[in-house]
PDB file of N, CA and C in Angstrom:
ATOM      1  N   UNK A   1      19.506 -17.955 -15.172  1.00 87.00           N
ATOM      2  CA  UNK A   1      18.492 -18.301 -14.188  1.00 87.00           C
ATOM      3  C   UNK A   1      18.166 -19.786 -14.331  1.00 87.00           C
ATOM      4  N   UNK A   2      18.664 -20.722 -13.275  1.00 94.00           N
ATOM      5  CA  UNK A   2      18.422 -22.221 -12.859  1.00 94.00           C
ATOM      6  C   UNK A   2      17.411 -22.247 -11.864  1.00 94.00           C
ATOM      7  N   UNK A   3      16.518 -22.689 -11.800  1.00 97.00           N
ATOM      8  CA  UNK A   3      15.612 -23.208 -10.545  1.00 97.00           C
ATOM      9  C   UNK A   3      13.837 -22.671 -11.072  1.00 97.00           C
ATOM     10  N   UNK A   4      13.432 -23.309  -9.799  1.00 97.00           N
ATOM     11  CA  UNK A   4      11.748 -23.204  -9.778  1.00 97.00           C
ATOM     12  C   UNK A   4      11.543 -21.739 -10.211  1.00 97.00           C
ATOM     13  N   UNK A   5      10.523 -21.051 -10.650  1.00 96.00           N
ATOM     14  CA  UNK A   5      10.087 -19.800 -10.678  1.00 96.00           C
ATOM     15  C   UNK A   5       8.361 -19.691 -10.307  1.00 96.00           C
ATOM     16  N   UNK A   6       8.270 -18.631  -9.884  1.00 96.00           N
ATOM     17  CA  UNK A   6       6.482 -18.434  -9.387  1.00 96.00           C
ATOM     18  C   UNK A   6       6.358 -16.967  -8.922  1.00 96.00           C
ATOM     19  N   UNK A   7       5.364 -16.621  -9.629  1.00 94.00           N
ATOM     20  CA  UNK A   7       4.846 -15.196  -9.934  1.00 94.00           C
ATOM     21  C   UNK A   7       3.242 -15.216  -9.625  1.00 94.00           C
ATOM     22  N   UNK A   8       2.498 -14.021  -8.818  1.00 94.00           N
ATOM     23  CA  UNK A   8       1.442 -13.869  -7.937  1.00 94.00           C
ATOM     24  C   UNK A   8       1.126 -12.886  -8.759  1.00 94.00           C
ATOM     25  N   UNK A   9      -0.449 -12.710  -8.673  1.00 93.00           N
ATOM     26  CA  UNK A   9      -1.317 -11.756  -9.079  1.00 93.00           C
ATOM     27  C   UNK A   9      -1.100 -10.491  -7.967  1.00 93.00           C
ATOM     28  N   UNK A  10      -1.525  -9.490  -7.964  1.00 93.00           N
ATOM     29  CA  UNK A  10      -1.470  -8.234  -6.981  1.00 93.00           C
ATOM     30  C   UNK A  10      -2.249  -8.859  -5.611  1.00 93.00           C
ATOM     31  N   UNK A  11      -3.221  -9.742  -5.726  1.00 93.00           N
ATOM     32  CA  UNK A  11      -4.177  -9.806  -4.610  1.00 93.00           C
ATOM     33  C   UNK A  11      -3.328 -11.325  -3.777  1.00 93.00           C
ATOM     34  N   UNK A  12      -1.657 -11.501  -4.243  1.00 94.00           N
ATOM     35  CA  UNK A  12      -1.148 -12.638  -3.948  1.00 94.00           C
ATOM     36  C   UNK A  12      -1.500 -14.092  -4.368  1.00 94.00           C
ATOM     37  N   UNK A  13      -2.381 -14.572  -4.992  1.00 94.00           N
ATOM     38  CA  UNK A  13      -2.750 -15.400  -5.388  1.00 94.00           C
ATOM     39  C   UNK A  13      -1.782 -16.100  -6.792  1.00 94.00           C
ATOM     40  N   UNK A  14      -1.729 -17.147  -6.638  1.00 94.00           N
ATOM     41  CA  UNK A  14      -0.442 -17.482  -7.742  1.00 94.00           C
ATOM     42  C   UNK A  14      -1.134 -17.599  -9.548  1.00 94.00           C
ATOM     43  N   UNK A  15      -0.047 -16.893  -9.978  1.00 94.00           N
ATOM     44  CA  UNK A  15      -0.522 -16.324 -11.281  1.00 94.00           C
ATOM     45  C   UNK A  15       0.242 -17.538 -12.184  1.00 94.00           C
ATOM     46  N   UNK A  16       1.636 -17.764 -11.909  1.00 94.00           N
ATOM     47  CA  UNK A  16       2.160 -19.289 -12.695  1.00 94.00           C
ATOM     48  C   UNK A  16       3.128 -19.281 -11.787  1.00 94.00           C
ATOM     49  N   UNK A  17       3.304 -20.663 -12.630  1.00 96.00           N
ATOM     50  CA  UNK A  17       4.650 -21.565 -12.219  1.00 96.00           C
ATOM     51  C   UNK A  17       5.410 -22.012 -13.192  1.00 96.00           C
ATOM     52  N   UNK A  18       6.535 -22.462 -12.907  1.00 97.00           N
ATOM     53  CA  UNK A  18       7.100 -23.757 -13.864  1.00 97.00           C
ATOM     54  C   UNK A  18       8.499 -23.066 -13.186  1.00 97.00           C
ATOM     55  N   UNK A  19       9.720 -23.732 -14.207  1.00 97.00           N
ATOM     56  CA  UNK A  19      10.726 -24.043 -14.040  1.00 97.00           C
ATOM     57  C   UNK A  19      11.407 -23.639 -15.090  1.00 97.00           C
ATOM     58  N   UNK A  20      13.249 -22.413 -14.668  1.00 96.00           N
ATOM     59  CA  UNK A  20      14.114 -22.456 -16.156  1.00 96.00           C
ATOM     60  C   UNK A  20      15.346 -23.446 -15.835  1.00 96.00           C
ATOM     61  N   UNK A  21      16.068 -23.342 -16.886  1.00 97.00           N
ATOM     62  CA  UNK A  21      16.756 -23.791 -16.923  1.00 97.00           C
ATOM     63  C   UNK A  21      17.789 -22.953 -18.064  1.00 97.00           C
ATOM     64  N   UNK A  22      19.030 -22.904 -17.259  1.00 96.00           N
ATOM     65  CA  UNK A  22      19.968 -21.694 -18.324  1.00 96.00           C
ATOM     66  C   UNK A  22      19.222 -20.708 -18.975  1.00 96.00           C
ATOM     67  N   UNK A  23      17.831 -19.975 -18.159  1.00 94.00           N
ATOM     68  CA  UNK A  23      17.409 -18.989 -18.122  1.00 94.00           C
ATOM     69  C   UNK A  23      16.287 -19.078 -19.461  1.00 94.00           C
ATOM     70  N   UNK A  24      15.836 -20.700 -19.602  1.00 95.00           N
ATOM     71  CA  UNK A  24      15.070 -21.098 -20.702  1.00 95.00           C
ATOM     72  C   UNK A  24      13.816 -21.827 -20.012  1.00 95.00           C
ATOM     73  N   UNK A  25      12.691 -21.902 -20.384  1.00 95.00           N
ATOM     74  CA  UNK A  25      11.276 -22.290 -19.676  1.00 95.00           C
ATOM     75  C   UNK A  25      11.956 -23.881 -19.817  1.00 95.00           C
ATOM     76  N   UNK A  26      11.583 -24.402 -19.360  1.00 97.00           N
ATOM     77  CA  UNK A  26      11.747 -26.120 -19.293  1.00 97.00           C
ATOM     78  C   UNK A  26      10.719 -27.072 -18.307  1.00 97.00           C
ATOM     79  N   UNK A  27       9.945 -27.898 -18.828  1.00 97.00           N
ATOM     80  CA  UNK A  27       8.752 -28.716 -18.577  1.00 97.00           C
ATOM     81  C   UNK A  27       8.011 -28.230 -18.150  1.00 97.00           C
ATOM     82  N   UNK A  28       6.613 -28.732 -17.603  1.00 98.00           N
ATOM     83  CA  UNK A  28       5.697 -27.952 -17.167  1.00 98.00           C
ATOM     84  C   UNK A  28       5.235 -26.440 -16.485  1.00 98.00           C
ATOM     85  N   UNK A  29       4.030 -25.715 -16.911  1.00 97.00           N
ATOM     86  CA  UNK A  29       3.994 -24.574 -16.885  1.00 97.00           C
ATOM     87  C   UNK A  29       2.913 -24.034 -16.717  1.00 97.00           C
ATOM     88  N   UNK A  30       2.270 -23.805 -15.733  1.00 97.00           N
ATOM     89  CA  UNK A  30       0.602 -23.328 -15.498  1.00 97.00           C
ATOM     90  C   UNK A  30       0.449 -21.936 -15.062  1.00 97.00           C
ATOM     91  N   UNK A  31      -0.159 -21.312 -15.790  1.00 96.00           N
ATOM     92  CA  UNK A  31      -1.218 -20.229 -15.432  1.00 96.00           C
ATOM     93  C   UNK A  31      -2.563 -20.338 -14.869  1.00 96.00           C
ATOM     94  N   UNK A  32      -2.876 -19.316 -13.947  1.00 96.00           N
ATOM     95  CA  UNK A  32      -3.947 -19.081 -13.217  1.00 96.00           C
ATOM     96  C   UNK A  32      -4.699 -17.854 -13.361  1.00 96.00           C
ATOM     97  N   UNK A  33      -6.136 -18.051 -13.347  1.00 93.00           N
ATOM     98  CA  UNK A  33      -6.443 -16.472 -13.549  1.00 93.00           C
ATOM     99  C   UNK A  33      -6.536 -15.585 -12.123  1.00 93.00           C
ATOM    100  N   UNK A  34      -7.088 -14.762 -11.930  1.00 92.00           N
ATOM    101  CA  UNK A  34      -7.293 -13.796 -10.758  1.00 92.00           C
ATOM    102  C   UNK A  34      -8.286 -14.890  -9.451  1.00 92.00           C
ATOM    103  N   UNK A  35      -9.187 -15.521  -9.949  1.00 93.00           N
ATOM    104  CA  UNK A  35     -10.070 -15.903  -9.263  1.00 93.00           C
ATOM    105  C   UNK A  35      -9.335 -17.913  -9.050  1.00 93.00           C
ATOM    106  N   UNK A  36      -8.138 -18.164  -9.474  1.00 93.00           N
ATOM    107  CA  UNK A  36      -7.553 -19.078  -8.818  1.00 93.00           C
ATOM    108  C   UNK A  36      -8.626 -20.447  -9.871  1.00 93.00           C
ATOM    109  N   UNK A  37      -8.636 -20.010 -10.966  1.00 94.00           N
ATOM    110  CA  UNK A  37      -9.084 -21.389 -12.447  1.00 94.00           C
ATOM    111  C   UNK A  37      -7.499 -21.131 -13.316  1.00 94.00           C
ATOM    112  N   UNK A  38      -7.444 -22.522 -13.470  1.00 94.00           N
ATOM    113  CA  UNK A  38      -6.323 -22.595 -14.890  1.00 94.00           C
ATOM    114  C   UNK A  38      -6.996 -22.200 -15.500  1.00 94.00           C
ATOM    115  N   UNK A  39      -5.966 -21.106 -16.401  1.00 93.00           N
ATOM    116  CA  UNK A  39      -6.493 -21.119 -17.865  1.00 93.00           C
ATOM    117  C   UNK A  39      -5.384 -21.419 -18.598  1.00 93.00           C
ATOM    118  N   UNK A  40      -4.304 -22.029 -17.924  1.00 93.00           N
ATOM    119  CA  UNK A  40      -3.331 -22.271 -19.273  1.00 93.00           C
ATOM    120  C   UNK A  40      -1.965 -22.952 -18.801  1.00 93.00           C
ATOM    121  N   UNK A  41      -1.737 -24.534 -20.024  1.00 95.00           N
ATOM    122  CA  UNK A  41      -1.040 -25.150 -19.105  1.00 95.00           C
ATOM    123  C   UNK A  41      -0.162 -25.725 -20.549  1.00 95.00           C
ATOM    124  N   UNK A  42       1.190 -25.438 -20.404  1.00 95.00           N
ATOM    125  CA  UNK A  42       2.111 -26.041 -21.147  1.00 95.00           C
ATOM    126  C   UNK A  42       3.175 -26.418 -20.810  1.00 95.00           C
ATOM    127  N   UNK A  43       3.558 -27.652 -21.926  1.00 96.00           N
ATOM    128  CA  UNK A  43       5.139 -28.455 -21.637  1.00 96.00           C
ATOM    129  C   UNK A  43       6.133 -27.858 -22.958  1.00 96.00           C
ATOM    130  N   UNK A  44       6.924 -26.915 -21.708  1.00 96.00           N
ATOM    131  CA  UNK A  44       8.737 -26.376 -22.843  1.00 96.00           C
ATOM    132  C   UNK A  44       9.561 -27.348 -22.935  1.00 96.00           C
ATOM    133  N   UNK A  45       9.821 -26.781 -23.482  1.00 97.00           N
ATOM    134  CA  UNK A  45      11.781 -27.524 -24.078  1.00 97.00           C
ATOM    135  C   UNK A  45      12.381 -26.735 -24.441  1.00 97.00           C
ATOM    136  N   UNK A  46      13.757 -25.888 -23.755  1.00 96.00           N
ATOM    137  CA  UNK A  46      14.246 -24.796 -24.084  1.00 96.00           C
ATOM    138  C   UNK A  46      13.390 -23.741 -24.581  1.00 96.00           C
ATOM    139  N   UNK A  47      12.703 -23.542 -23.647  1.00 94.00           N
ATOM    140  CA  UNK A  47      12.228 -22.317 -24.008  1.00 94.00           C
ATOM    141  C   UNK A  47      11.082 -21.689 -25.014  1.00 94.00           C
ATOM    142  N   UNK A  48      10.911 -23.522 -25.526  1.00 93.00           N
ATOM    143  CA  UNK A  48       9.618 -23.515 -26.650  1.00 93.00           C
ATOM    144  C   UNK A  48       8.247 -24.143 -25.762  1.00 93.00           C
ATOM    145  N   UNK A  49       7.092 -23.961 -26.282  1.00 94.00           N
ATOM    146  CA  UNK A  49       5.986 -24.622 -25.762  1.00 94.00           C
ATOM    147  C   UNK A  49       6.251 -25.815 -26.941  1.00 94.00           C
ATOM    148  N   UNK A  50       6.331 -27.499 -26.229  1.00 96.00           N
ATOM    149  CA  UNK A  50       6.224 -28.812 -26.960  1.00 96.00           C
ATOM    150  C   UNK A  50       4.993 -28.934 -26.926  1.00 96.00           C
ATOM    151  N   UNK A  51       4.294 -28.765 -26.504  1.00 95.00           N
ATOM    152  CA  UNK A  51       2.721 -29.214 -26.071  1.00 95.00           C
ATOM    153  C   UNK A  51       1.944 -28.711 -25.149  1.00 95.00           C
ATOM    154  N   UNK A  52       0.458 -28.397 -25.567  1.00 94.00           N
ATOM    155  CA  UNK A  52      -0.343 -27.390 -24.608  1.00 94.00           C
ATOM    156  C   UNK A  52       0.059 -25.988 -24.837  1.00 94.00           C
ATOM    157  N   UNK A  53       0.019 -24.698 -24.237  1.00 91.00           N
ATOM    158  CA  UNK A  53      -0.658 -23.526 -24.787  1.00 91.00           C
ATOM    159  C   UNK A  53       0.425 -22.754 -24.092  1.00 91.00           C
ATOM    160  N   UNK A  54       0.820 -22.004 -24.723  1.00 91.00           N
ATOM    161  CA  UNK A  54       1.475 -20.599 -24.292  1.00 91.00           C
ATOM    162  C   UNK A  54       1.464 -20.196 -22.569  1.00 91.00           C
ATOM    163  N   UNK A  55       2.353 -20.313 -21.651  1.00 92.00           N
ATOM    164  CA  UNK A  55       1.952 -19.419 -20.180  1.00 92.00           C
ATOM    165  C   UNK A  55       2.848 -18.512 -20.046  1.00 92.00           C
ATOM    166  N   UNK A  56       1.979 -17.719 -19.400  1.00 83.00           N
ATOM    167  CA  UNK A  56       2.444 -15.973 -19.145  1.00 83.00           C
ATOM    168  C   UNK A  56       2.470 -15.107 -19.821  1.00 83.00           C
ATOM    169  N   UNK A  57       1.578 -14.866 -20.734  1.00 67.00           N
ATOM    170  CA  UNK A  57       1.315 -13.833 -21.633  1.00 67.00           C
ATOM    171  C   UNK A  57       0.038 -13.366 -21.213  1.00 67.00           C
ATOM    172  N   UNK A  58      -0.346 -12.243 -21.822  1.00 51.00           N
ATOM    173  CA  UNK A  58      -0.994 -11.294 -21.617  1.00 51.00           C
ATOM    174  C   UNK A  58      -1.819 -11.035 -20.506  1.00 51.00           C
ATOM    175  N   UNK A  59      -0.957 -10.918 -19.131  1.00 44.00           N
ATOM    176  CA  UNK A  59      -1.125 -10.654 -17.490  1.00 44.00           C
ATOM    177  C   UNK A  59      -0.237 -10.202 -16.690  1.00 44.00           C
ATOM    178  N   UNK A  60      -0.622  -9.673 -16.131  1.00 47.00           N
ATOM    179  CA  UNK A  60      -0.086  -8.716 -14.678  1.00 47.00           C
ATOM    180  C   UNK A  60       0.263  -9.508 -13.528  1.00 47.00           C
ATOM    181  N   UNK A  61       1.719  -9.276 -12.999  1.00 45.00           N
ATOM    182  CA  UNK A  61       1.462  -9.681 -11.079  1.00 45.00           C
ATOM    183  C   UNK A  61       2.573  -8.341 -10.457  1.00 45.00           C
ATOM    184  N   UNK A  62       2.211  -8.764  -9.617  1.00 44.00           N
ATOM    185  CA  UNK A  62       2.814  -7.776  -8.630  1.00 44.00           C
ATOM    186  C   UNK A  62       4.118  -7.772  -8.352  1.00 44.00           C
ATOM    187  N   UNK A  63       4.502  -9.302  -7.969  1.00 46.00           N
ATOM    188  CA  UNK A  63       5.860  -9.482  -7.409  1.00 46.00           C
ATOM    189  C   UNK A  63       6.236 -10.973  -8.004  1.00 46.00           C
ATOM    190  N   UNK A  64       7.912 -10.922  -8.058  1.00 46.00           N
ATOM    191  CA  UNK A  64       8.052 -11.837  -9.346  1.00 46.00           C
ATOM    192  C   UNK A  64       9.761 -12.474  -7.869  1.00 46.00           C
ATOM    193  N   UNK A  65       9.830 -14.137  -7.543  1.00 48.00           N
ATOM    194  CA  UNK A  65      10.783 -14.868  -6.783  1.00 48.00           C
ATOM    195  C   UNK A  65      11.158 -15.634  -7.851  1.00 48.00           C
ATOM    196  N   UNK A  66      12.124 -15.758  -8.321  1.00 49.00           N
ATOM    197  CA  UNK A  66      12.716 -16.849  -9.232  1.00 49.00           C
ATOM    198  C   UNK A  66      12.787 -18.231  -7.999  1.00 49.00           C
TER     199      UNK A  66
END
């Protein structure tokens, strides 16, 4: 998996973003909660968080577009 990725809460509202690369997280990466506040924003490098906080853990969405 190459390209943008973005995943929505059930009520459609965007839950994160960021980008893989050879199916690895790569640069920026934001989470959103239900009510549309960051709560969580990090920079990967293969697949590691380099800096800033963990995204996409412990949450739900509905429907998932690479």
């Amino acid at each position: 998996l190459t390209g943008e990725f973005q995943a929505w809460h059930p009520d459609g509202k965007t839950w994160l973003g960021g980008r893989y690369a050879r199916g690895l997280k790569q640069g920026p990466w934001v989470q959103w909660d239900v009510s549309g506040r960051k709560v969580a924003e990090g920079d990967y490098r293969d697949g590691r968080v380099v800096s800033g906080a963990p995204v996409g853990v412990a949450a739900k969405c509905e429907r998932v577009e690479p």
